[in-house]
Each structure stands twice: as structure tokens, then as C-alpha cells.
Coordinates of C-alpha atoms in Angstrom, one line a residue:
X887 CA 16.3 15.0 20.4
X888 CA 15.6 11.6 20.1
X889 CA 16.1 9.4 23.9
X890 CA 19.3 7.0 24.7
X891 CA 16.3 4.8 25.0
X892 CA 15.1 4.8 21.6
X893 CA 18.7 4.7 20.1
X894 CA 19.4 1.3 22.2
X895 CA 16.0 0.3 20.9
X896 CA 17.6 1.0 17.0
X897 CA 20.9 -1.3 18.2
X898 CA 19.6 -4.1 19.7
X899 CA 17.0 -4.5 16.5
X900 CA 19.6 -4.0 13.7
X901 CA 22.2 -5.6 15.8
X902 CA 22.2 -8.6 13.2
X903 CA 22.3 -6.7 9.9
X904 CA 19.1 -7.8 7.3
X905 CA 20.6 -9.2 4.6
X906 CA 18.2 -7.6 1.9
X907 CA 17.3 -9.6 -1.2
X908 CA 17.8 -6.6 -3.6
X909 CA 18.8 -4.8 -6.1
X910 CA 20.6 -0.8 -4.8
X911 CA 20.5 1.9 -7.3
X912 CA 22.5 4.2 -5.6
X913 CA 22.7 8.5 -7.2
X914 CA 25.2 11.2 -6.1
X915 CA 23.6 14.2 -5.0
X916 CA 25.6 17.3 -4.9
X917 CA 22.7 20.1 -5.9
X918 CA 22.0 22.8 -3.0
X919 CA 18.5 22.0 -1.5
X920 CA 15.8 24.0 -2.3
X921 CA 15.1 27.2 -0.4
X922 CA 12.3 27.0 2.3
X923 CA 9.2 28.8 2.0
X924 CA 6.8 30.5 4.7
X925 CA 4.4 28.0 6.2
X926 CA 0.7 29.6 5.6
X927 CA -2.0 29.1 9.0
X928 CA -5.1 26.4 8.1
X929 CA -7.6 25.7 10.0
X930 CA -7.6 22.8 11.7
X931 CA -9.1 21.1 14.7
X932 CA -9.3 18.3 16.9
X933 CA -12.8 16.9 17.6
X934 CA -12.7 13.6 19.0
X935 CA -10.7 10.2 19.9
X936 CA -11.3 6.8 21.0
X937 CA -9.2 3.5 21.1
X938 CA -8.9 0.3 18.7
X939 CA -6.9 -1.7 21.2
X940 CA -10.8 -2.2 22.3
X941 CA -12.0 -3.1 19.3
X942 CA -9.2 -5.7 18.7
X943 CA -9.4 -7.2 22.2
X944 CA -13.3 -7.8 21.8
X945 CA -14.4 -8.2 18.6
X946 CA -12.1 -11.3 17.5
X947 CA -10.6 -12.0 20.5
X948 CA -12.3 -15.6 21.0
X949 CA -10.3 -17.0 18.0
X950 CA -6.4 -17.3 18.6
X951 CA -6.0 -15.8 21.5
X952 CA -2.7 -15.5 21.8
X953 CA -2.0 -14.1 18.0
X954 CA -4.6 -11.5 19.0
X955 CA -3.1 -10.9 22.4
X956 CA 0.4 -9.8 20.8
X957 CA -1.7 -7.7 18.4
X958 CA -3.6 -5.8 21.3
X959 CA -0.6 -5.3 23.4
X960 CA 0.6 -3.4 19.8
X961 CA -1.8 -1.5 19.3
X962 CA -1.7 -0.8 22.9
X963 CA -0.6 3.1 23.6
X964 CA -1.8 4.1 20.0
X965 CA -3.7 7.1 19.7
X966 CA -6.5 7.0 17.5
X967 CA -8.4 10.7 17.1
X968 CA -10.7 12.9 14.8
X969 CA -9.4 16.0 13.3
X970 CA -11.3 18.5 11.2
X971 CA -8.9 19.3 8.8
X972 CA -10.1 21.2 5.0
X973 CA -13.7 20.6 5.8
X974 CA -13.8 17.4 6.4
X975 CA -13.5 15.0 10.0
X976 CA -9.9 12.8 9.4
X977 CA -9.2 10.0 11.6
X978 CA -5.6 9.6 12.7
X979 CA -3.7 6.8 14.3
X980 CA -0.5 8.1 16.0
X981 CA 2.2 7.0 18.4
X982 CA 5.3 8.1 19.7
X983 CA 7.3 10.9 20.7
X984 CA 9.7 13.0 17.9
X985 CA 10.1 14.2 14.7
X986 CA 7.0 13.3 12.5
X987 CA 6.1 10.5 10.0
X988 CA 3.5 11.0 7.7
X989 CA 2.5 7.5 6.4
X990 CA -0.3 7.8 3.6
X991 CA -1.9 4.4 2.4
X992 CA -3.4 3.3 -0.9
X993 CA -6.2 1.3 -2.7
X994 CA -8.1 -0.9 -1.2
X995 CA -5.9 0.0 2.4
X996 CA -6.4 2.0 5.2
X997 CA -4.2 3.5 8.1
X998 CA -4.2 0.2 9.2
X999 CA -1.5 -1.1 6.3
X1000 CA 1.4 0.5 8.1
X1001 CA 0.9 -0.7 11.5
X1002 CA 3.9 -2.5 11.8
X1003 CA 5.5 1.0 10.9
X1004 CA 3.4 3.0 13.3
X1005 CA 4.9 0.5 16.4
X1006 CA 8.3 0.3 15.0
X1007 CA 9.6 4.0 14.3
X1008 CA 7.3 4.9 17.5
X1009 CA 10.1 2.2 18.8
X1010 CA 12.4 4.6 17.4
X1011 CA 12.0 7.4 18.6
X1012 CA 9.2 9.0 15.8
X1013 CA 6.1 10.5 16.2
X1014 CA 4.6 8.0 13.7
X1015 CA 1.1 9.5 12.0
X1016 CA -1.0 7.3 9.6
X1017 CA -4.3 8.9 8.4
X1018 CA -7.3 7.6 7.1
X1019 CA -7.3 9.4 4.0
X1020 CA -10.7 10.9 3.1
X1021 CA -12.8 8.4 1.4
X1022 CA -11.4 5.8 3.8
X1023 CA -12.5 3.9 7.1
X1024 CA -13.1 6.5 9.1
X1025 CA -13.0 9.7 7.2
X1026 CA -15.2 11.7 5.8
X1027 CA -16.5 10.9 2.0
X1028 CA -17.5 13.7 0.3
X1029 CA -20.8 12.6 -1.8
X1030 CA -19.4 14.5 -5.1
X1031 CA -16.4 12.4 -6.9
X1032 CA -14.8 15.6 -8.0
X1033 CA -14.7 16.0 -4.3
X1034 CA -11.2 14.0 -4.8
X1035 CA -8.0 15.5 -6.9
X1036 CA -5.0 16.4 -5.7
X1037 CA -5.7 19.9 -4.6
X1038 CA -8.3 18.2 -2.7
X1039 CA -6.4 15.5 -0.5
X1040 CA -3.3 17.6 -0.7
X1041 CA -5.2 20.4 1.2
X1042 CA -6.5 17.7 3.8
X1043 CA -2.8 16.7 4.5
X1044 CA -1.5 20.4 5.1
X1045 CA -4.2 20.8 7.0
X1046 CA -3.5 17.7 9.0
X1047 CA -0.2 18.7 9.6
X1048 CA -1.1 22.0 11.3
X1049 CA -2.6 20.3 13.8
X1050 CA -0.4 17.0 14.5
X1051 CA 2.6 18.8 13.7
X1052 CA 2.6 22.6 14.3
X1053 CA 5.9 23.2 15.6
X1054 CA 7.7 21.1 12.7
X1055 CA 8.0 22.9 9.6
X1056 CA 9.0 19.9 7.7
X1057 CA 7.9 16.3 8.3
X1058 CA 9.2 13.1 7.1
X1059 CA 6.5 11.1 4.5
X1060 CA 6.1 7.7 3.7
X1061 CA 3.5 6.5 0.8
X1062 CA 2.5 3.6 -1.0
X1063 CA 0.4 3.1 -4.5
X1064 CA -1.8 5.8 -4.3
X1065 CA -0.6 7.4 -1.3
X1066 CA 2.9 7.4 -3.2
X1067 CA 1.2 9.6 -5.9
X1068 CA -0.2 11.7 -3.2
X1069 CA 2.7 12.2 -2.1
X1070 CA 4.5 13.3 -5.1
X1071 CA 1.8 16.0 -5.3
X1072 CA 2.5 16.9 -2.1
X1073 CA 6.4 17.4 -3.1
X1074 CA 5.4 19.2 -5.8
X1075 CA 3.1 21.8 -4.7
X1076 CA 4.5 22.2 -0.9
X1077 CA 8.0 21.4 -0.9
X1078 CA 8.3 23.6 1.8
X1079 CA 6.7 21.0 4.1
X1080 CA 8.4 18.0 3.4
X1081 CA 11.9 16.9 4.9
X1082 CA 12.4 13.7 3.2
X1083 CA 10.2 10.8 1.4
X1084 CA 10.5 7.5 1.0
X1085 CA 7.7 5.9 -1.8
X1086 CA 6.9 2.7 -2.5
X1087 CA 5.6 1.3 -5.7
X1088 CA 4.3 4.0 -7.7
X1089 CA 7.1 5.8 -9.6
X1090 CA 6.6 9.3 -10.2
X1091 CA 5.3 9.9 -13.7
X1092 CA 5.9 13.7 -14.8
X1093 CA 2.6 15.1 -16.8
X1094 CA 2.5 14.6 -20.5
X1095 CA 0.9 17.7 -22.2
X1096 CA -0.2 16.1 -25.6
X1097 CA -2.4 12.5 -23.7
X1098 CA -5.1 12.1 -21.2
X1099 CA -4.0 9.5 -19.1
X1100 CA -7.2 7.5 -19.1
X1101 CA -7.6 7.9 -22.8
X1102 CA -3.9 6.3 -23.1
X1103 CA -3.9 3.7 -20.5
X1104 CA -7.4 2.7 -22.4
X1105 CA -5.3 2.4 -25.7
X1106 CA -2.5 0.2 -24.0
X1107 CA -4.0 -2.1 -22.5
X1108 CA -8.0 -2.0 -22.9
X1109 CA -11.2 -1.6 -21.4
X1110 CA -11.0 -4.4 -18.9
X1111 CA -8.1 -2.5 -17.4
X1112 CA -8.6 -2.1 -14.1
X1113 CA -8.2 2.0 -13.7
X1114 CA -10.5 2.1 -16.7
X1115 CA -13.0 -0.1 -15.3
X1116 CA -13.2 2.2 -12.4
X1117 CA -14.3 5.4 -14.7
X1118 CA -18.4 5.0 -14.1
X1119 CA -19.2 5.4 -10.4
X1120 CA -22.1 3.2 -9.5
X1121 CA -21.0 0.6 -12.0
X1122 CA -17.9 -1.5 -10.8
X1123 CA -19.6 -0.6 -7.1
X1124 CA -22.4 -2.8 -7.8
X1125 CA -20.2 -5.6 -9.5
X1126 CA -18.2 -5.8 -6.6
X1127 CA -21.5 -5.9 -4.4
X1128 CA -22.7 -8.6 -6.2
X1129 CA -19.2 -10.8 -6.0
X1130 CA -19.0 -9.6 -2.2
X1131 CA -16.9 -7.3 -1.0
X1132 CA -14.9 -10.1 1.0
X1133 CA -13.9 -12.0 -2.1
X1134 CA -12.9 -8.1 -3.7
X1135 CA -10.5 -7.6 -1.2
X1136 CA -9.0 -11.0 -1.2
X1137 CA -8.3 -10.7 -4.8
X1138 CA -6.4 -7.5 -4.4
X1139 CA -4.6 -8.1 -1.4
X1140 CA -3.2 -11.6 -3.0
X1141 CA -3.0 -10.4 -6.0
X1142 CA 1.0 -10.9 -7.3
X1143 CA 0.6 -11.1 -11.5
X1144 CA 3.5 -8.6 -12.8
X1145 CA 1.2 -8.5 -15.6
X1146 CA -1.1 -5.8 -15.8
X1147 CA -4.7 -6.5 -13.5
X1148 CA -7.9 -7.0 -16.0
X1149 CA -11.2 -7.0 -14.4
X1150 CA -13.3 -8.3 -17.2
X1151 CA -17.0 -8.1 -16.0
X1152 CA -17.9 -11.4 -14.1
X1153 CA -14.5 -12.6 -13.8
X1154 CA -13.1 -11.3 -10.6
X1155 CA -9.6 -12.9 -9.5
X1156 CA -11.0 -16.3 -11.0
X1157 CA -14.1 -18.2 -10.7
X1158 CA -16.4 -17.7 -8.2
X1159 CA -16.1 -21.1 -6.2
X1160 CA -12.2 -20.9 -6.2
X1161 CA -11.3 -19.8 -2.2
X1162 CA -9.0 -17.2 -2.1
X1163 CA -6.1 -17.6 0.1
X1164 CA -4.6 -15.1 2.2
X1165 CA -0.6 -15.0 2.2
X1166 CA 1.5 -15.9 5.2
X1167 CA 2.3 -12.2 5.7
X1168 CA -1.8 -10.7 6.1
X1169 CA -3.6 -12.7 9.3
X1170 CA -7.2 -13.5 9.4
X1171 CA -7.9 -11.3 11.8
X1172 CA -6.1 -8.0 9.9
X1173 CA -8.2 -9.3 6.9
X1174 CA -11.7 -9.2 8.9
X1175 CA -10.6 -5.1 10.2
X1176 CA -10.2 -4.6 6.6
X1177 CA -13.6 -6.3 5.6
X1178 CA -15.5 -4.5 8.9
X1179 CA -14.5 -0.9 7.3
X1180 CA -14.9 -1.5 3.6
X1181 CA -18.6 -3.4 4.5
X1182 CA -19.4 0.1 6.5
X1183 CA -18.3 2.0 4.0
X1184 CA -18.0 0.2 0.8
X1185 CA -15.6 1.1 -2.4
X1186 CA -16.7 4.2 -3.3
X1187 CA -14.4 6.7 -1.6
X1188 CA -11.4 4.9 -2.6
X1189 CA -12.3 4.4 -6.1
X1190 CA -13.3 8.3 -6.5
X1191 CA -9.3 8.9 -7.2
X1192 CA -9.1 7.0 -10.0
X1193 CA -12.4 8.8 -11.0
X1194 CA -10.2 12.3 -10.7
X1195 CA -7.6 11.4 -12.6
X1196 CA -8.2 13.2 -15.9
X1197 CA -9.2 15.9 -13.9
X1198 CA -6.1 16.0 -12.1
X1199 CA -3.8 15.5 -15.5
X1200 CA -5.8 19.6 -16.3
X1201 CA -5.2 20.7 -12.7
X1202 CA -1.9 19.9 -12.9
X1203 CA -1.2 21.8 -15.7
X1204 CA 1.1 24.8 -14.2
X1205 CA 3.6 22.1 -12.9
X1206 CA 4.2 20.7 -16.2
X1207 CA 7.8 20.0 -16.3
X1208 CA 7.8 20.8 -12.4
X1209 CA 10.5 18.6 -10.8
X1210 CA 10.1 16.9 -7.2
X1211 CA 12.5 19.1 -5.2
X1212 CA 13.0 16.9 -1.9
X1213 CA 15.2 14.2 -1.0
X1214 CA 13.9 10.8 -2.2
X1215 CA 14.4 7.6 -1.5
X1216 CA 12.0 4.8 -3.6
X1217 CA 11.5 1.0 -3.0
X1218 CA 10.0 -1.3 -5.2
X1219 CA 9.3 -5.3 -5.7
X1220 CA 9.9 -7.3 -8.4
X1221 CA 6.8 -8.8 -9.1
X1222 CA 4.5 -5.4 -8.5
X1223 CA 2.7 -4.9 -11.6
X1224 CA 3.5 -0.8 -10.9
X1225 CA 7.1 -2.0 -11.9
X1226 CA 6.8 -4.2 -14.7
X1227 CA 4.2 -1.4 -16.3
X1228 CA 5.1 -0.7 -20.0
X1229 CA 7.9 1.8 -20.1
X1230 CA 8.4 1.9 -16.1
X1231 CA 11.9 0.2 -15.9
X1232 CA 13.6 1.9 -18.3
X1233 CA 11.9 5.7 -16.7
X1234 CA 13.6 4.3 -13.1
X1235 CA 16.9 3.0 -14.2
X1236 CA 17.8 5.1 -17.5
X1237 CA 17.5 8.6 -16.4
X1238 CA 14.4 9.8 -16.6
X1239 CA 13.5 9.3 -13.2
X1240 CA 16.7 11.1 -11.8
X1241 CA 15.9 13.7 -14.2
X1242 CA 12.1 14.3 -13.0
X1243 CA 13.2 14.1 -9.3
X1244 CA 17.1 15.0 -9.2
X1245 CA 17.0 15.1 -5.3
X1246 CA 16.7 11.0 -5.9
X1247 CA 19.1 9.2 -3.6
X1248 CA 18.0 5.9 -3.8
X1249 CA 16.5 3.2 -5.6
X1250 CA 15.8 -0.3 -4.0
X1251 CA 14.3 -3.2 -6.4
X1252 CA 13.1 -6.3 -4.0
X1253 CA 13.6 -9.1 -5.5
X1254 CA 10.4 -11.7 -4.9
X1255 CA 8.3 -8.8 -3.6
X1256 CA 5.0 -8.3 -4.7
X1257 CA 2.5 -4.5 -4.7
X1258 CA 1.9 -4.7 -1.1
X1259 CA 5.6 -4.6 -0.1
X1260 CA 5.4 -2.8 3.4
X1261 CA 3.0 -5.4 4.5
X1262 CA 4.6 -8.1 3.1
X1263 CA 8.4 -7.4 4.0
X1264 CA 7.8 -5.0 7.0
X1265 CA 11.4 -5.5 8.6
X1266 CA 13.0 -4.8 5.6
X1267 CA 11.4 -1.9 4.8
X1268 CA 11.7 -0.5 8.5
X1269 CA 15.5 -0.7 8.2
X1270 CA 15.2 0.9 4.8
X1271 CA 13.3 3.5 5.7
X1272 CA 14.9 4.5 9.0
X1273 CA 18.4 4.2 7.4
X1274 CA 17.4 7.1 4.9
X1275 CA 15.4 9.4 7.2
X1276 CA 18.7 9.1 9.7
X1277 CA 20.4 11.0 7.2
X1278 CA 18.4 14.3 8.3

């Protein structure tokens, strides 16, 4: 039972309603929910913690002291830990006290992107849980890229939930770009472990038997593409050494072109000698904790997905057809290139998508909102979010 405390918290912050700049697809959902399942034992354990408020009170804190005061005092009362989850060492940022939030990032994040989350719904009166997914910062990454399909991470994150969760049967999830997909996976093959989602940017796209999703996205929109640029490992690694892997992240974190992203070889978010300016919503210093993880661990883990996914489209294979059998609600900018992708708008707002996931109760379009859309409109998407998982 969530506190008096943290439901006067949830009135004096939506006292003053947001007035959204968006679009509300609204669906009527009448069906019966879906019957649970038993909940199998994994093994799962906790081997370690430690603390980033330390790391964000030393390492930066003789520049802008006071932006990085307010950003320790934050993090302050967050738990950061290892957890041995499917063979592999997870590390996990958590805070608060209630039903759980399972927030899964995407490419090129870390747990770190939903840190205004993890304080708010902690606010709230969740239990807010924001992995590293494995690859990632602090995780483990497996040497072998077939060491990342779905099966794979999916395992990891019932795993994870034994451990953080093991007297909830079902948890709340939150993703974004590829932890969206993830998530859909996770719908898909453990429905029985999922309360409610809410997923940001990357639409669910239900497995077409007769195409190869690399071989079609090469045909659409060509070899510079970024997914199919990604194919050889070793290769766009040592471009992106070469360019630096501050400049990389730069150029993906600011990157706002509906259109779709091109890396043609040499030509990386413009010339070299153009700067690269961060927007108003990612500070320097959250930029430098996102350069001091990727320069420890560099690109490889994260790019290993896109690596998978043919593989994935002939695991997948017994849930062709399969519908997403959870409540849904999915949010969405404007200007994200995941929306404006050939074919996308009319799946989300002619049928398809209600069809593919008819437990779909809600769809929000933002209107001036780019790909990184929690980051960049975090209050926003709080209220969104917290007005759907209310519901339950």
C-alpha cells in the first residue's frame, strides 16, 4: 500500500495540471485479460553494491557546483548493486519503496537515461529498478555476439526480477528504443510477468514470415543505413574509434532528423571540425558519465543487438502471429525518426497496431519531441506514465 506521504507527494506535483503538447489516441478495451501463469524459480543472486552519489560528488564536482550539488543530493539514497542473474553480473540502480518499475534503456544509453524517473516514481511511492542491460556500463559483455537475442536478455530480466522482485508476480515496465523492443519480447514470451507497460519510441513490429529484416531494411533505405552499418563487428567499432567516441555519442544524443540516420563511412553527424552541441535538456556533466562508461567499455555490447537481429527474426519463429497480451500504453515524438519510418504511422493509427497488441490503451504523439523523449520531456512523461500505471 502505497504511504499518505507519497500520495501528497503525487498532489502537490500535479497540483497544476501539464498542459501536454500532444496528440491522444485513445482505444476501448473491453477483452478479459489474459489468464496468469505459474512463475518458474531462476537462479539469481546478489554479489555486490556500491554508491554513484560518490562518484558524482568527486569526479566533476569542481565545475558548477551547485548544478552538481542538486544532482548528488538526487542520486542520494539510490541503491546501486551487482546481481548475478542468467550467468552473467547485472548492475542495478534502484530506489524506493512499492510495487516495481522495470525501466530498460536503449542504444547508446545506460540505466542512467531514466534517472529523473528512478527519483520521481521513487517520489511516488514505487520501487523504481533501472538495469544496466548486459553489454552496458556495468554489466557483463559476453565476448560472443550471438551472446545477445532476445532469449538471451529476456532471460537476464526474469532472472533479475527474482531477485529484486520475488514477492511481486507481476511488475510494471517502462522501455525505450531498444529496451521498448525488449520489452515487447518480454510481453510476448512471459506475459505472466508483466502488469502493465508503457513504451516509448519503438512501435511493436509483429514478425513477417516471407523477409529478413536486415535484408529489407538494406533494400529500403541502403547500405549506409545505420542498423545495416552495424552488421560487421569490428568494423563500425573502429570507425567510431577513429572519430572518438565523444563526438559518436554527441551525434546520437542530438541527433533530431525525422529522416532516416545514414552513417556513410567518414561522415559521422557532419564534418569533423563542426562542434557538436549538447541540447538544453542533457547537462555536461550527464554527458561526461555517459563518455566515462562507453570509453571503459566502448560500443561493442550495445551494437551486438543489432548484430542479433536476423537471428532473432528465426528465433522468433513460434510467435508468429503472437499478439502482446498486456495492457499498453505507448508514447511517441513527432520528430523521432522510429515514427516517421516508412509505413510506421499508418501501422499506429490505422489498426494494425491495435490489432498486434489489442490490450492497447493508449497512444500519445508529442508534438516537437525528438528519439530521446524521456530525457528530453521528463515531466511529461512522469505524469504520463504514472497516470496509466494508477489504473492497476
Amino acid at each position: 500500500m502505497r504511504s499518505i506521504r507519497a500520495i501528497a507527494s503525487v498532489r502537490r506535483l500535479y497540483a497544476n495540471a501539464i498542459t501536454l503538447n500532444t496528440k491522444t489516441f485513445g482505444y476501448c478495451c473491453s477483452r478479459t485479460r489474459p489468464t496468469v501463469l505459474s512463475r518458474p524459480s531462476v537462479n539469481a543472486t546478489v554479489v555486490g553494491s556500491h554508491c554513484l552519489y560518490n562518484y558524482l560528488s568527486s569526479r566533476y564536482y569542481s565545475s558548477r557546483q551547485d548544478n552538481l550539488r542538486e544532482k548528488a543530493i538526487e542520486m542520494e539514497g539510490m541503491e546501486h548493486r551487482i546481481i548475478n542473474a542468467n550467468g552473467i553480473n547485472m548492475h542495478v540502480a534502484e530506489k524506493g519503496k512499492g510495487p516495481v518499475i522495470l525501466f530498460l534503456h536503449g542504444f547508446p544509453e545506460l540505466w542512467y537515461s531514466w534517472r529523473h524517473q528512478i527519483t520521481a516514481f521513487a517520489s511516488l511511492g514505487y520501487r523504481a529498478v533501472a538495469p544496466d542491460l548486459r553489454g552496458y556500463g556495468d554489466t557483463d559483455a559476453p565476448d560472443v555476439a550471438s551472446g545477445y537475442t532476445c532469449l538471451n536478455v529476456v532471460g537476464d530480466l526474469i532472472a533479475l526480477l527474482d531477485v529484486v522482485a520475488p514477492d511481486q508476480d507481476k511488475v510494471f515496465v517502462v522501455g525505450h528504443d531498444w529496451g521498448a523492443l525488449i520489452a515487447w519480447w518480454l510481453c510476448l514470451f512471459r506475459p505472466d510477468r508483466v502488469k502493465a507497460l508503457v513504451n516509448m519510441s519503438v512501435v511493436f513490429s509483429p514478425r513477417n514470415p516471407k523477409r529478413k529484416p536486415i535484408e529489407t531494411l538494406r533494400a529500403f533505405s541502403g547500405d549506409d543505413y545505420y542498423i545495416c552499418r552495424f552488421q560487421e563487428p569490428g568494423v563500425i567499432e573502429a570507425e567510431f574509434g577513429e572519430v572518438g567516441f565523444e563526438r559518436v555519442l554527441k551525434g546520437f544524443l542530438t541527433y533530431r532528423n525525422p529522416g532516416p540516420l545514414l552513417l556513410p563511412k567518414g561522415k559521422y553527424f557532419g564534418q569533423s571540425d563542426t562542434p557538436i552541441s549538447l541540447p538544453s535538456w542533457l547537462s555536461e556533466q550527464d554527458f561526461k558519465y555517459y563518455v566515462s562508461q562507453y570509453d571503459k567499455k566502448g560500443f561493442t555490447g550495445g551494437l551486438n543487438y543489432y548484430r542479433n537481429i536476423n537471428l532473432n527474426w528465426e528465433l522468433t519463429a513460434p510467435w508468429t502471429g503472437s499478439q502482446v497480451q498486456v495492457p499498453v500504453k505507448f508514447i511517441v515524438g513527432d520528430q523521432d525518426l522510429t515514427y516517421n519510418a516508412p509505413g510506421t504511422k499508418d501501422y499506429i493509427h490505422k489498426g494494425g497496431f491495435k490489432r498486434d497488441v489489442p490490450y492497447l490503451e493508449e497512444v500519445v504523439v508529442m508534438e516537437g519531441a525528438a528519439h530521446f523523449i524521456h530525457e528530453e520531456k521528463p515531466d511529461e512523461i512522469n505524469k504520463l506514465i504514472y497516470d496509466f500505471f494508477q489504473k492497476f
